[in-house]
PDB file of C-alpha atoms and ligand atoms in Angstrom:
ATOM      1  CA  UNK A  27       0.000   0.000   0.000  1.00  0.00           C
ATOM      2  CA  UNK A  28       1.779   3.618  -0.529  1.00  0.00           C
ATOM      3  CA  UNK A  29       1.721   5.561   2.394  1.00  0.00           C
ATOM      4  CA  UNK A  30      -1.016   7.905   2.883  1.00  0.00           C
ATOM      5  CA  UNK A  31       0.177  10.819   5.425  1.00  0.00           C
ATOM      6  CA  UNK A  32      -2.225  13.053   7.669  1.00  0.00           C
ATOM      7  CA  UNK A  33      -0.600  14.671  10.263  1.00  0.00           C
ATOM      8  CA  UNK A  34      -3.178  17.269  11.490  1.00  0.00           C
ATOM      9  CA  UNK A  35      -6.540  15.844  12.944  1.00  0.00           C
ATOM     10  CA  UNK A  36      -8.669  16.435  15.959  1.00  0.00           C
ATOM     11  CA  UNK A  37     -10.762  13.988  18.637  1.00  0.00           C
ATOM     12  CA  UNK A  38     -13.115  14.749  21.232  1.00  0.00           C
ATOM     13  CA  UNK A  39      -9.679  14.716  23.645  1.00  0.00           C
ATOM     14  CA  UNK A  40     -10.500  18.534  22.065  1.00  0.00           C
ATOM     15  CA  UNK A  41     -12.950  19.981  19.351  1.00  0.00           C
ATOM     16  CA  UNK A  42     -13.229  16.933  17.235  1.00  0.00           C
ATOM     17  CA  UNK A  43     -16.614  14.823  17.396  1.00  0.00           C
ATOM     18  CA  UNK A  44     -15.093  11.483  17.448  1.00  0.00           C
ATOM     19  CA  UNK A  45     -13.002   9.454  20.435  1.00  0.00           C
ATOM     20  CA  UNK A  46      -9.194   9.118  19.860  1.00  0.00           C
ATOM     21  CA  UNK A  47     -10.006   5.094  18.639  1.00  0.00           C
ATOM     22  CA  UNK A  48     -12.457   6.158  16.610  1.00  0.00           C
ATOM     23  CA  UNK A  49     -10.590   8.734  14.667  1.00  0.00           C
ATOM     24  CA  UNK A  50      -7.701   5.889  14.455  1.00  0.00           C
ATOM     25  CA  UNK A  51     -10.445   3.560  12.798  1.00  0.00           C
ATOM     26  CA  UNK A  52     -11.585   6.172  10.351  1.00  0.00           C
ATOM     27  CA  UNK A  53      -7.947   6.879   9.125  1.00  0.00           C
ATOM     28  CA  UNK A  54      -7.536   3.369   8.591  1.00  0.00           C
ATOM     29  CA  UNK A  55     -10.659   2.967   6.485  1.00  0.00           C
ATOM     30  CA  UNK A  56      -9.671   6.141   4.586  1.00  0.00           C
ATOM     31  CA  UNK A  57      -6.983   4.391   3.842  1.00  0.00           C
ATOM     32  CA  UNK A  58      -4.238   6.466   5.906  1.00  0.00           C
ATOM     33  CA  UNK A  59      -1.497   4.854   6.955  1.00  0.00           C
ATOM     34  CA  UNK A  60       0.942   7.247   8.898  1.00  0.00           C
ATOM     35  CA  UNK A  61      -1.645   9.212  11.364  1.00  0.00           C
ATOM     36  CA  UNK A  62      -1.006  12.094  13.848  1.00  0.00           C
ATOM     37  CA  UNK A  63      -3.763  13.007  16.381  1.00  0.00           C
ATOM     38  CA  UNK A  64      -3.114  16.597  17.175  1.00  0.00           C
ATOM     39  CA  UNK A  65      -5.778  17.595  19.641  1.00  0.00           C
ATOM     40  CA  UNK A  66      -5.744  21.420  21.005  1.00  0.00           C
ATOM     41  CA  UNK A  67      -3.440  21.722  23.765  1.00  0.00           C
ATOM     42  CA  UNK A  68      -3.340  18.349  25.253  1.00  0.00           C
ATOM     43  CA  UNK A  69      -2.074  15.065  24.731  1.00  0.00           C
ATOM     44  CA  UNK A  70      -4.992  13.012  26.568  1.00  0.00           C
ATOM     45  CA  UNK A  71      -6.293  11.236  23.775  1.00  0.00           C
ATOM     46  CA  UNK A  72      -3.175   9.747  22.179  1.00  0.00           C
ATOM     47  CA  UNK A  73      -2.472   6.691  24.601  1.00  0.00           C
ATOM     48  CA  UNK A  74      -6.367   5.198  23.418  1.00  0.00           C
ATOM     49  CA  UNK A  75      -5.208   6.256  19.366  1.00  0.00           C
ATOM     50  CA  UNK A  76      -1.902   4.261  19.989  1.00  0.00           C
ATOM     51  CA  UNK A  77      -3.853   1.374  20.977  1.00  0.00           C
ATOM     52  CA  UNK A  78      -5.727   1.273  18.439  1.00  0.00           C
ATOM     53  CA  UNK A  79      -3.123   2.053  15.813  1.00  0.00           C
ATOM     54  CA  UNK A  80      -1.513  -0.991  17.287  1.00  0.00           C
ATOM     55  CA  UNK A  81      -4.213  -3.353  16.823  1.00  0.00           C
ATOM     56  CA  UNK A  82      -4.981  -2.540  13.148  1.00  0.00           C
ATOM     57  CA  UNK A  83      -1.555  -1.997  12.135  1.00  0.00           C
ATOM     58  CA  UNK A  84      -1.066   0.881  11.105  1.00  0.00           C
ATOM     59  CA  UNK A  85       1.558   3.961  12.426  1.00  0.00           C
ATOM     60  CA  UNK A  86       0.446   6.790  14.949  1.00  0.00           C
ATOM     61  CA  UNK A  87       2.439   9.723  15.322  1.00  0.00           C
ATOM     62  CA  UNK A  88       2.085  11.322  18.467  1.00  0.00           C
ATOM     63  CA  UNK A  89       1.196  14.691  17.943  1.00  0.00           C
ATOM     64  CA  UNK A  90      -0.237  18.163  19.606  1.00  0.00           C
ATOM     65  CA  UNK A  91      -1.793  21.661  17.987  1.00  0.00           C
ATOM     66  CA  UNK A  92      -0.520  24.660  20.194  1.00  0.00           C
ATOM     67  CA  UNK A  93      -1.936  27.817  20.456  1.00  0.00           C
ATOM     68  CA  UNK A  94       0.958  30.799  20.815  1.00  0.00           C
ATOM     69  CA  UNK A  95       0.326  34.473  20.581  1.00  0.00           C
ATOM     70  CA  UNK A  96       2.677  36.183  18.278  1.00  0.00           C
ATOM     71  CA  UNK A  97       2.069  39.692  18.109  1.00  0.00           C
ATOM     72  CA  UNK A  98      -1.054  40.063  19.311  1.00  0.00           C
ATOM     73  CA  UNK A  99      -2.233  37.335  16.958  1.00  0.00           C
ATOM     74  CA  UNK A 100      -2.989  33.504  17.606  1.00  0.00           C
ATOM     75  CA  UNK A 101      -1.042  31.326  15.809  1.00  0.00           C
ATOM     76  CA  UNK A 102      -1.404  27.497  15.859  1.00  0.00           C
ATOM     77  CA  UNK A 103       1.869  25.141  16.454  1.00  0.00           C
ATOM     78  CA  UNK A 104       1.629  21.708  15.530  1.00  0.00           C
ATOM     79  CA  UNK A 105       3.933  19.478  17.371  1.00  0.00           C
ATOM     80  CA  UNK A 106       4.817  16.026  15.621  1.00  0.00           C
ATOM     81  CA  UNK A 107       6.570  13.165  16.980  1.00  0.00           C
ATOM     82  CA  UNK A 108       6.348  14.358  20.677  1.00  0.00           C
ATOM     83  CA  UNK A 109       7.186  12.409  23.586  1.00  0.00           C
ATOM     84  CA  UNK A 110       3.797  12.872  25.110  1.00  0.00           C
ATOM     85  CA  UNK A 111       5.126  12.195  28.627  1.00  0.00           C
ATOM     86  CA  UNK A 112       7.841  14.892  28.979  1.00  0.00           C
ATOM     87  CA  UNK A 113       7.909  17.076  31.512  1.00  0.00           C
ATOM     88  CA  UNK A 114       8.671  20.502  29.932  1.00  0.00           C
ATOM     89  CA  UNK A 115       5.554  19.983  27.702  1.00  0.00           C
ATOM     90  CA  UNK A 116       3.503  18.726  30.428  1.00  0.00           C
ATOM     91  CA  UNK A 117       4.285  21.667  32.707  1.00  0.00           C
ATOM     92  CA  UNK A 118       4.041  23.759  29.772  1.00  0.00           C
ATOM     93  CA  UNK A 119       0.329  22.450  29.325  1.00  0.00           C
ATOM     94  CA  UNK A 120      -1.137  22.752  32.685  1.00  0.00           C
ATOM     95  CA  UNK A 121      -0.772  26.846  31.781  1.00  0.00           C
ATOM     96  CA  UNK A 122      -2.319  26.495  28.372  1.00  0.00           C
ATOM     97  CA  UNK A 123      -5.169  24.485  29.912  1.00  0.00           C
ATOM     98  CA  UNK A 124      -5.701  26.964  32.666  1.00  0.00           C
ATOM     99  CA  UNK A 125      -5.662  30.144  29.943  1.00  0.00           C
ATOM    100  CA  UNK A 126      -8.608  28.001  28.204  1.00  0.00           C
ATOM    101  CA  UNK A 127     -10.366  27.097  31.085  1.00  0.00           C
ATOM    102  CA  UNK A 128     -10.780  30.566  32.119  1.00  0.00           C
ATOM    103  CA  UNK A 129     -11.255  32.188  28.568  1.00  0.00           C
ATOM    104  CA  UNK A 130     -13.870  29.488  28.375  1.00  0.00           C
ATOM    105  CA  UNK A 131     -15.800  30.692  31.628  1.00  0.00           C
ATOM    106  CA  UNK A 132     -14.986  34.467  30.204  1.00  0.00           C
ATOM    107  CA  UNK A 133     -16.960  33.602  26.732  1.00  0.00           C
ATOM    108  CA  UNK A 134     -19.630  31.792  28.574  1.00  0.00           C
ATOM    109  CA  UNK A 135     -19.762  35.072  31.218  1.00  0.00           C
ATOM    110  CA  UNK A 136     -19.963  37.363  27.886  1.00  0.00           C
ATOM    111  CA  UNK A 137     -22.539  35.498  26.528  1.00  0.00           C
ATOM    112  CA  UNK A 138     -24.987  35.631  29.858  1.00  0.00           C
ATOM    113  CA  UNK A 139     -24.447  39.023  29.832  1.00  0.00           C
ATOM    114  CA  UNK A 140     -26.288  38.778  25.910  1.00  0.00           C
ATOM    115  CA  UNK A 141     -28.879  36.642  27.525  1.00  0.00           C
ATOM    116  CA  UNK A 142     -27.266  33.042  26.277  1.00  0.00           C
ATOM    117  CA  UNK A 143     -27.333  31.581  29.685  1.00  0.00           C
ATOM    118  CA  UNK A 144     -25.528  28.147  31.197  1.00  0.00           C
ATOM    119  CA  UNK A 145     -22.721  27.878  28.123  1.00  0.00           C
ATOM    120  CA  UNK A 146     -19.906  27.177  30.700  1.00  0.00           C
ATOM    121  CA  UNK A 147     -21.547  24.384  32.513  1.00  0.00           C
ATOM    122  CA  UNK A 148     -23.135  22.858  29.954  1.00  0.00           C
ATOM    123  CA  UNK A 149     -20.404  22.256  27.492  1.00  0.00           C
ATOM    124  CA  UNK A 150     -18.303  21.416  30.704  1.00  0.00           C
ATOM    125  CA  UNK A 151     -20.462  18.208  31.355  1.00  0.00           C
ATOM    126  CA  UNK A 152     -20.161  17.576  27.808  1.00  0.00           C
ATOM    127  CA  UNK A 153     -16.387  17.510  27.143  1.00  0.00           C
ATOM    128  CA  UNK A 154     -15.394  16.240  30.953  1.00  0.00           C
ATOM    129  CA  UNK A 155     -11.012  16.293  31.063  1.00  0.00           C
ATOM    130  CA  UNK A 156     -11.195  17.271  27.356  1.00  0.00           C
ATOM    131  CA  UNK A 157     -10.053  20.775  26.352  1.00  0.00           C
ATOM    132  CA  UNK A 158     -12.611  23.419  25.486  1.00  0.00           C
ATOM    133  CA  UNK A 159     -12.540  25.348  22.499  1.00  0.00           C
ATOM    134  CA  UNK A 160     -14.477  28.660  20.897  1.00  0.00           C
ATOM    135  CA  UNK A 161     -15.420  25.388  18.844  1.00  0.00           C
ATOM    136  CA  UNK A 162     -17.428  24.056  21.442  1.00  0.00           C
ATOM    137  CA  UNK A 163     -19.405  27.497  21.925  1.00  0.00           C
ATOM    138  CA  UNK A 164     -20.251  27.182  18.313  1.00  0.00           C
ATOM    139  CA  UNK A 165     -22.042  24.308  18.699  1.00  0.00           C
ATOM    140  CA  UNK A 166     -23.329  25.304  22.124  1.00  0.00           C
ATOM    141  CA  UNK A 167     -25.039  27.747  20.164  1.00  0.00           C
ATOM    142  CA  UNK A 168     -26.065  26.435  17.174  1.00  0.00           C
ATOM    143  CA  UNK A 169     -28.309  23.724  19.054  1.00  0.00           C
ATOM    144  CA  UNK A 170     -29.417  26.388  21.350  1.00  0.00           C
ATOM    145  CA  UNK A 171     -31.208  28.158  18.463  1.00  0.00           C
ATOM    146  CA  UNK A 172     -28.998  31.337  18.215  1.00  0.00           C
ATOM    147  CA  UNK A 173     -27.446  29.966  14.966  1.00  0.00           C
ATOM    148  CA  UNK A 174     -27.659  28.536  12.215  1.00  0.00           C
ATOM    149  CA  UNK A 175     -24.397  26.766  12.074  1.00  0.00           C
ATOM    150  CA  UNK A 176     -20.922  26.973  13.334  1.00  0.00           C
ATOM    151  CA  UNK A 177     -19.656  29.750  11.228  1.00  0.00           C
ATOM    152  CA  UNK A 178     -22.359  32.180  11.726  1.00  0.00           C
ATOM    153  CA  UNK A 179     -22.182  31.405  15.577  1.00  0.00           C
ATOM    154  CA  UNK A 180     -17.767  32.703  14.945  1.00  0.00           C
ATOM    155  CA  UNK A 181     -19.066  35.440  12.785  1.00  0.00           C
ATOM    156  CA  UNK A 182     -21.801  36.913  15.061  1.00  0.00           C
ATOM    157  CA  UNK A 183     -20.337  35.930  18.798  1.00  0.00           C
ATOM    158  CA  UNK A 184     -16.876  34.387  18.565  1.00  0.00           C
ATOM    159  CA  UNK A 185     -14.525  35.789  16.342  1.00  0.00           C
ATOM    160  CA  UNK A 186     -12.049  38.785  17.110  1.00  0.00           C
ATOM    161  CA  UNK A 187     -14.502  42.079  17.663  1.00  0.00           C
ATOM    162  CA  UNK A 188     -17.566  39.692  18.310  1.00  0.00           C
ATOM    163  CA  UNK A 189     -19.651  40.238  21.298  1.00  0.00           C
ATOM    164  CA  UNK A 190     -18.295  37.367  22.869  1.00  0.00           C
ATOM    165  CA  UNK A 191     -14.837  37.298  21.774  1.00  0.00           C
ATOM    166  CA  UNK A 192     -12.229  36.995  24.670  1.00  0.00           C
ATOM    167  CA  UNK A 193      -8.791  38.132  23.662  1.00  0.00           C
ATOM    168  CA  UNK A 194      -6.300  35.429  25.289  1.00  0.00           C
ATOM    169  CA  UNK A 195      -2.744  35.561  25.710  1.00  0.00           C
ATOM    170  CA  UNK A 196      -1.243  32.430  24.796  1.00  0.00           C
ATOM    171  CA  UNK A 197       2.255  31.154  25.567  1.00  0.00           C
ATOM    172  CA  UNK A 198       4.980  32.715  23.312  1.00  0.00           C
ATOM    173  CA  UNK A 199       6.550  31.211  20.552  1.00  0.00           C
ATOM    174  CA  UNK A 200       9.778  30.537  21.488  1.00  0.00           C
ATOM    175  CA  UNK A 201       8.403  28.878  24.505  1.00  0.00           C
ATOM    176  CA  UNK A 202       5.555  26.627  22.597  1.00  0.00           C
ATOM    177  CA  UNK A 203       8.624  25.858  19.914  1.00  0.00           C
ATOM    178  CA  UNK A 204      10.865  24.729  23.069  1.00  0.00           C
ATOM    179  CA  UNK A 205       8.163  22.507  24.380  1.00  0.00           C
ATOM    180  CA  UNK A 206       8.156  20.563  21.471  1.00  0.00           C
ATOM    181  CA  UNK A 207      11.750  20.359  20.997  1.00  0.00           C
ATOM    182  CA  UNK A 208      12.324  19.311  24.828  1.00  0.00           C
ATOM    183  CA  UNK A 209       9.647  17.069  23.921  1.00  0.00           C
ATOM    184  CA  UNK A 210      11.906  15.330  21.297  1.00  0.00           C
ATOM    185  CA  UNK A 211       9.362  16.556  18.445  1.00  0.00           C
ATOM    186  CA  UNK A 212       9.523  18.743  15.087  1.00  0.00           C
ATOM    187  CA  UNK A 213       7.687  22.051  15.178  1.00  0.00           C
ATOM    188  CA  UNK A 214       4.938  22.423  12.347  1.00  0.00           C
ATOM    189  CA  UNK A 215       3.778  26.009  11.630  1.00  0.00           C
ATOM    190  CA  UNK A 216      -0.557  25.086  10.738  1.00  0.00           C
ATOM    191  CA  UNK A 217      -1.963  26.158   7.716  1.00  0.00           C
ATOM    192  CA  UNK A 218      -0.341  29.316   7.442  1.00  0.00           C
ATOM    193  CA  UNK A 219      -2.858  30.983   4.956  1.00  0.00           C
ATOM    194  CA  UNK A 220      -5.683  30.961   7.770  1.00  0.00           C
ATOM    195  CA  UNK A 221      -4.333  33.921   9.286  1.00  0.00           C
ATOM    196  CA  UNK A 222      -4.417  36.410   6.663  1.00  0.00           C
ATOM    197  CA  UNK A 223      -1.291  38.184   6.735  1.00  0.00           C
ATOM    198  CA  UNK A 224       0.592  40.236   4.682  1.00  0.00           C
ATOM    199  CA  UNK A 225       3.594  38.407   3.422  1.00  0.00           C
ATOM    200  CA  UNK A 226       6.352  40.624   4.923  1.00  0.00           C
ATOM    201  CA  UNK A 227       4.348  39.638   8.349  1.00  0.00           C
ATOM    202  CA  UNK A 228       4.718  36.175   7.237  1.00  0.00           C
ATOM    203  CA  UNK A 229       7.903  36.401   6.606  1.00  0.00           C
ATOM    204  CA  UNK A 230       9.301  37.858   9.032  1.00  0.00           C
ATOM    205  CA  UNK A 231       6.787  35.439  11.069  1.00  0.00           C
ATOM    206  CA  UNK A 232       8.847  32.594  10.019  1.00  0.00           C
ATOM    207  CA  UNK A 233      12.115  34.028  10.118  1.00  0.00           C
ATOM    208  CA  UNK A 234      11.327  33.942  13.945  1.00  0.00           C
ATOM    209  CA  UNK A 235       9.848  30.548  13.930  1.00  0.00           C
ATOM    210  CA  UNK A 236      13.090  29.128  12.293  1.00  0.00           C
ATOM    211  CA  UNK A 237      15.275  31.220  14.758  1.00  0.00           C
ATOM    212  CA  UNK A 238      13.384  29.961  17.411  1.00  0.00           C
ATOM    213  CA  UNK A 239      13.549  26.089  16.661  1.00  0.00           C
ATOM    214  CA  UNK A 240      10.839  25.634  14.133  1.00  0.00           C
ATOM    215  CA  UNK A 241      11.458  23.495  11.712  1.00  0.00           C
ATOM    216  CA  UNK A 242       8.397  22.815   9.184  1.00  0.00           C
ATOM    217  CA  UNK A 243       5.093  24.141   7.343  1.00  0.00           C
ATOM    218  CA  UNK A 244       2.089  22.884   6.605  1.00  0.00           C
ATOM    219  CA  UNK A 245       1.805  23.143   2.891  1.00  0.00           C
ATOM    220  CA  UNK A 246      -0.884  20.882   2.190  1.00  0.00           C
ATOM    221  CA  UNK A 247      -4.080  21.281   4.141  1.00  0.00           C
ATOM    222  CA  UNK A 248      -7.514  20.050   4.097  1.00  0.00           C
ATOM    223  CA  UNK A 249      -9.055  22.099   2.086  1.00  0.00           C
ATOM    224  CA  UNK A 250      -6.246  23.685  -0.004  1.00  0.00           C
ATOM    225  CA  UNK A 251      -6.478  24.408  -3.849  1.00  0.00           C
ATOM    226  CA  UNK A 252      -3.393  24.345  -6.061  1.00  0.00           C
ATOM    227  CA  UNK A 253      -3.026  28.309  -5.774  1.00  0.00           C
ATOM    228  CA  UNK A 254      -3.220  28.165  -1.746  1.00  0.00           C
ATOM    229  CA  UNK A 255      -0.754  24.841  -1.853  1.00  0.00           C
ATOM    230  CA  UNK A 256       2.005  26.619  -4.015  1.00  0.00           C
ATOM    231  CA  UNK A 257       1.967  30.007  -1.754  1.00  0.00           C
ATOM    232  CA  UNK A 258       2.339  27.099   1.141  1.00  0.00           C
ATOM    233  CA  UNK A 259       5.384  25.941  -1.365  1.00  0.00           C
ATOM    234  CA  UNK A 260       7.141  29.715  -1.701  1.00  0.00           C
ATOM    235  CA  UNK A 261       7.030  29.993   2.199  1.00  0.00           C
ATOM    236  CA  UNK A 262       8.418  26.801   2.568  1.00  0.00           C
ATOM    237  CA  UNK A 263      10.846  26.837   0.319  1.00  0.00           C
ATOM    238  CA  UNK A 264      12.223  30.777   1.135  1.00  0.00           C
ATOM    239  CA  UNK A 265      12.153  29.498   4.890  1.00  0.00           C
ATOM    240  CA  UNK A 266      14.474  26.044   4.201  1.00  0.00           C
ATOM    241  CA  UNK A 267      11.177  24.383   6.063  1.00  0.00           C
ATOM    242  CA  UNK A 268      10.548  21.126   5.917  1.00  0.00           C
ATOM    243  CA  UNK A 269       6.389  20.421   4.197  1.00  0.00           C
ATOM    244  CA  UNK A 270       3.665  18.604   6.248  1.00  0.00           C
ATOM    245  CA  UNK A 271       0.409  17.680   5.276  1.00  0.00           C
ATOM    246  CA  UNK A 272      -2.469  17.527   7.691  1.00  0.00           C
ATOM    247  CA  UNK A 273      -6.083  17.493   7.020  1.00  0.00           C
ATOM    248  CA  UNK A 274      -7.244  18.923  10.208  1.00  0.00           C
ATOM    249  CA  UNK A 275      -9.921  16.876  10.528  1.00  0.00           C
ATOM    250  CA  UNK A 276     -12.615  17.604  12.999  1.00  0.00           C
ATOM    251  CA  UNK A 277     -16.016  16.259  12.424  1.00  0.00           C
ATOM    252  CA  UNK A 278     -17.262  13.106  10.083  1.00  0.00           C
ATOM    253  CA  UNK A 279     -20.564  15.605   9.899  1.00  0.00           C
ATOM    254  CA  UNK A 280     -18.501  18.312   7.799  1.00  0.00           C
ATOM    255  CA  UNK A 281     -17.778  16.090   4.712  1.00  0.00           C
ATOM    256  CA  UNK A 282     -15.993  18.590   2.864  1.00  0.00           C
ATOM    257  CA  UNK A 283     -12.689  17.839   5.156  1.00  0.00           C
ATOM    258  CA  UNK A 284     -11.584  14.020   5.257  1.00  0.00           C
ATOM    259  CA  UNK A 285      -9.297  12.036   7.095  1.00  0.00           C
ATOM    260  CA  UNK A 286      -6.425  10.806   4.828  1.00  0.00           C
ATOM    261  CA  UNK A 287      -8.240  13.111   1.472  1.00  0.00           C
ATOM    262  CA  UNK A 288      -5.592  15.428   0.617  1.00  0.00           C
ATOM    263  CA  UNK A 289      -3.726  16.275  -2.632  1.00  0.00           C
ATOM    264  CA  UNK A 290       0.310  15.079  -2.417  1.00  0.00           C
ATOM    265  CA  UNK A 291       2.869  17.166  -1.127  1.00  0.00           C
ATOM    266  CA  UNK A 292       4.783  18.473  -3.801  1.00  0.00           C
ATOM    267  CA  UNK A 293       7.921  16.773  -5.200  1.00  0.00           C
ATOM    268  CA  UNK A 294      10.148  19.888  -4.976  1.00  0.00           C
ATOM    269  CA  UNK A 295      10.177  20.561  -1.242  1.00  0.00           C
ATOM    270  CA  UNK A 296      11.224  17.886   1.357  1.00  0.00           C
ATOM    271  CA  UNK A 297       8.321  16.130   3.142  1.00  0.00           C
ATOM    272  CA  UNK A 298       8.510  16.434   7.002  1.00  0.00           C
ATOM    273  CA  UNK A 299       8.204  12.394   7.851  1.00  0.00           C
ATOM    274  CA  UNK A 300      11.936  12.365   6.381  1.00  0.00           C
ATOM    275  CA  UNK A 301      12.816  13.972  10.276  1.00  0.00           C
ATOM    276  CA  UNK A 302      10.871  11.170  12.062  1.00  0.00           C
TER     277      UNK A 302
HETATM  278  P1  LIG B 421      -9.806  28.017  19.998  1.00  0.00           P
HETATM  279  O1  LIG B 421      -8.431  27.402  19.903  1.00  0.00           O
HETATM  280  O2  LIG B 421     -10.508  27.644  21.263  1.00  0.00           O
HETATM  281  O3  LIG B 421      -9.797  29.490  19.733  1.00  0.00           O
HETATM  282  O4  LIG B 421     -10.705  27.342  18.896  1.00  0.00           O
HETATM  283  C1  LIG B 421     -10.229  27.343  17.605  1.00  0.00           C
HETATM  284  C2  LIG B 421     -10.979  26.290  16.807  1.00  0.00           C
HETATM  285  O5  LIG B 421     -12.228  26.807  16.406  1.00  0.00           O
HETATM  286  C3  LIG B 421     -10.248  25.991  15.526  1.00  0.00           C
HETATM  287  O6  LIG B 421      -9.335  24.961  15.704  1.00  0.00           O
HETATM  288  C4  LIG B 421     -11.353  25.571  14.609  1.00  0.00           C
HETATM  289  O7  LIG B 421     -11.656  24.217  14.836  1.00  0.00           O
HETATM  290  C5  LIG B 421     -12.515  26.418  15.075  1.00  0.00           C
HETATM  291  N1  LIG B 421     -12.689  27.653  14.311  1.00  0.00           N
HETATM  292  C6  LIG B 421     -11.967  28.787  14.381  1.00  0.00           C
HETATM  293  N2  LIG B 421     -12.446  29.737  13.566  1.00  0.00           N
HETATM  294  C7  LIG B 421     -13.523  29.195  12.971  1.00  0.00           C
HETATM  295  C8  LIG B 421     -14.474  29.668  12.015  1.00  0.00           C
HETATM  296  N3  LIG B 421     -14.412  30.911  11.535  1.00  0.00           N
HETATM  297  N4  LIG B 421     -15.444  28.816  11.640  1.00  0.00           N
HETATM  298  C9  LIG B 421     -15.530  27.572  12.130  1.00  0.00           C
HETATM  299  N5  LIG B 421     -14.656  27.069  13.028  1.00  0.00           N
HETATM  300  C10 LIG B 421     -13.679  27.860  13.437  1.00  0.00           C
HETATM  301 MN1  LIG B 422     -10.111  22.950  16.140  1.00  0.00          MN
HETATM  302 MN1  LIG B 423      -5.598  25.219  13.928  1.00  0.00          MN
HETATM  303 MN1  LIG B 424      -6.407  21.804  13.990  1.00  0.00          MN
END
């Protein structure tokens, strides 16, 4: 079978819908065959996705998705090949969970104050140890009634300059890049066109990642088109960075983004696995 890499995906350890094994089976009937789970800020769901990685065969990578604020924007770190158990990341976590935990109980405060009562607690008893994200107030309020669907619940409450947008300082970049590092792993800059940025910004937003440790670039993302994957390609290749390729999967109920259904990374830049 040729390998079929996805290296950006998401279980209910965070936003996604499914349990770690069940994300593992999925890949495995997509026909992946070199998986990372890369949940938001925690590492609780890989142990059950190794297991079952195990059992059908097939190779997990252990993986993370960090959240760092670089200039006053939120930028998202994958971590690949992580020793989940290290203590510099752990240590590093138990801050990054506490900044969510409290943003979450901020949004949920902002939305009472808007007469959307109860967000906190509910989604709480939903999601248990698992991290919560604006993702979860999304669908908080979509089955409440106050929209329609997820991205009209970011674009009317959620998203920068909404009514219940909480700004959040995340953990630097050089520190989320040495967490990873300690942690044995390579650092993954995530789909780099979802921030909008100029390209000087960009640039000299990866001239700091590289500085700082980082070492590769998503260039092939779920939903990329050939235009979005060769501006991926010119950042990569300006940069020295190695290429990943990650679906960010969430959700089997948003079929446009599948596990393992991706277009190849391009021949001319060096694909990340080579550093595993
Ligand atoms: P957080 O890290 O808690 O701010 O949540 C970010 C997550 O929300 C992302 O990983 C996406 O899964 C989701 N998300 C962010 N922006 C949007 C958007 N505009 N529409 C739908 N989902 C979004
Ligand atoms: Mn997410
Ligand atoms: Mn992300
Ligand atoms: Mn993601």
């Amino acid at each position: 079978m040729s390998p079929n890499y996805d290296l950006h995906c998401h279980s209910n350890a965070s936003d996604g819908a499914l349990a770690p094994a069940l994300v593992v089976e999925r890949a495995h009937a997509q026909g992946v065959t070199h998986l990372a789970l890369t949940d938001h800020d925690t590492t609780h769901g890989l142990s059950e996705a190794q297991t079952t990685a195990q059992n059908l065969g097939m190779t997990l990578i252990n993986g993370i998705e960090l959240s760092t604020t670089y200039q006053n924007q939120c930028l998202h770190i994958v971590g690949l090949n992580i020793d989940p158990q290290h203590p510099i990341l752990q240590i590093g976590l138990v801050d990054q969970q506490q900044r969510r935990e409290q943003r979450a109980q901020q949004i949920s405060d902002k939305l009472a104050k808007k007469r959307i009562p109860d967000a906190y607690a509910q989604i709480k008893a939903q999601v248990g140890d698992g991290e919560i994200t604006r993702s979860h107030f999304a669908e908080f309020l979509v089955a409440q009634g106050y929209a329609r669907d997820p991205q009209h619940a970011f674009d009317h409450y959620l998203s920068k300059g909404k009514s219940a947008f909480v700004s959040t300082q995340w953990a630097d970049l050089p520190t989320v890049v040495n967490w990873i590092n300690s942690a044995g792993g390579i650092a993954v800059l995530a789909h780099p066109l979802r921030y909008k940025m100029s390209n000087k910004w960009m640039n000299r937003a990866l001239a700091d990642f590289v500085s700082c440790g980082g070492q590769a670039i998503e260039v092939v993302t779920g939903r990329s088109n050939p235009d979005e994957i060769g501006q991926s390609l010119q950042m990569a290749k300006r940069h020295n960075l190695y290429a990943s390729r990650g679906s960010d999967f969430h959700n089997p109920e948003y079929p446009w983004v599948e596990l393992g259904r991706l277009p190849p990374i391009p021949e001319s830049v060096l694909p990340v696995w080579q550093l595993f």
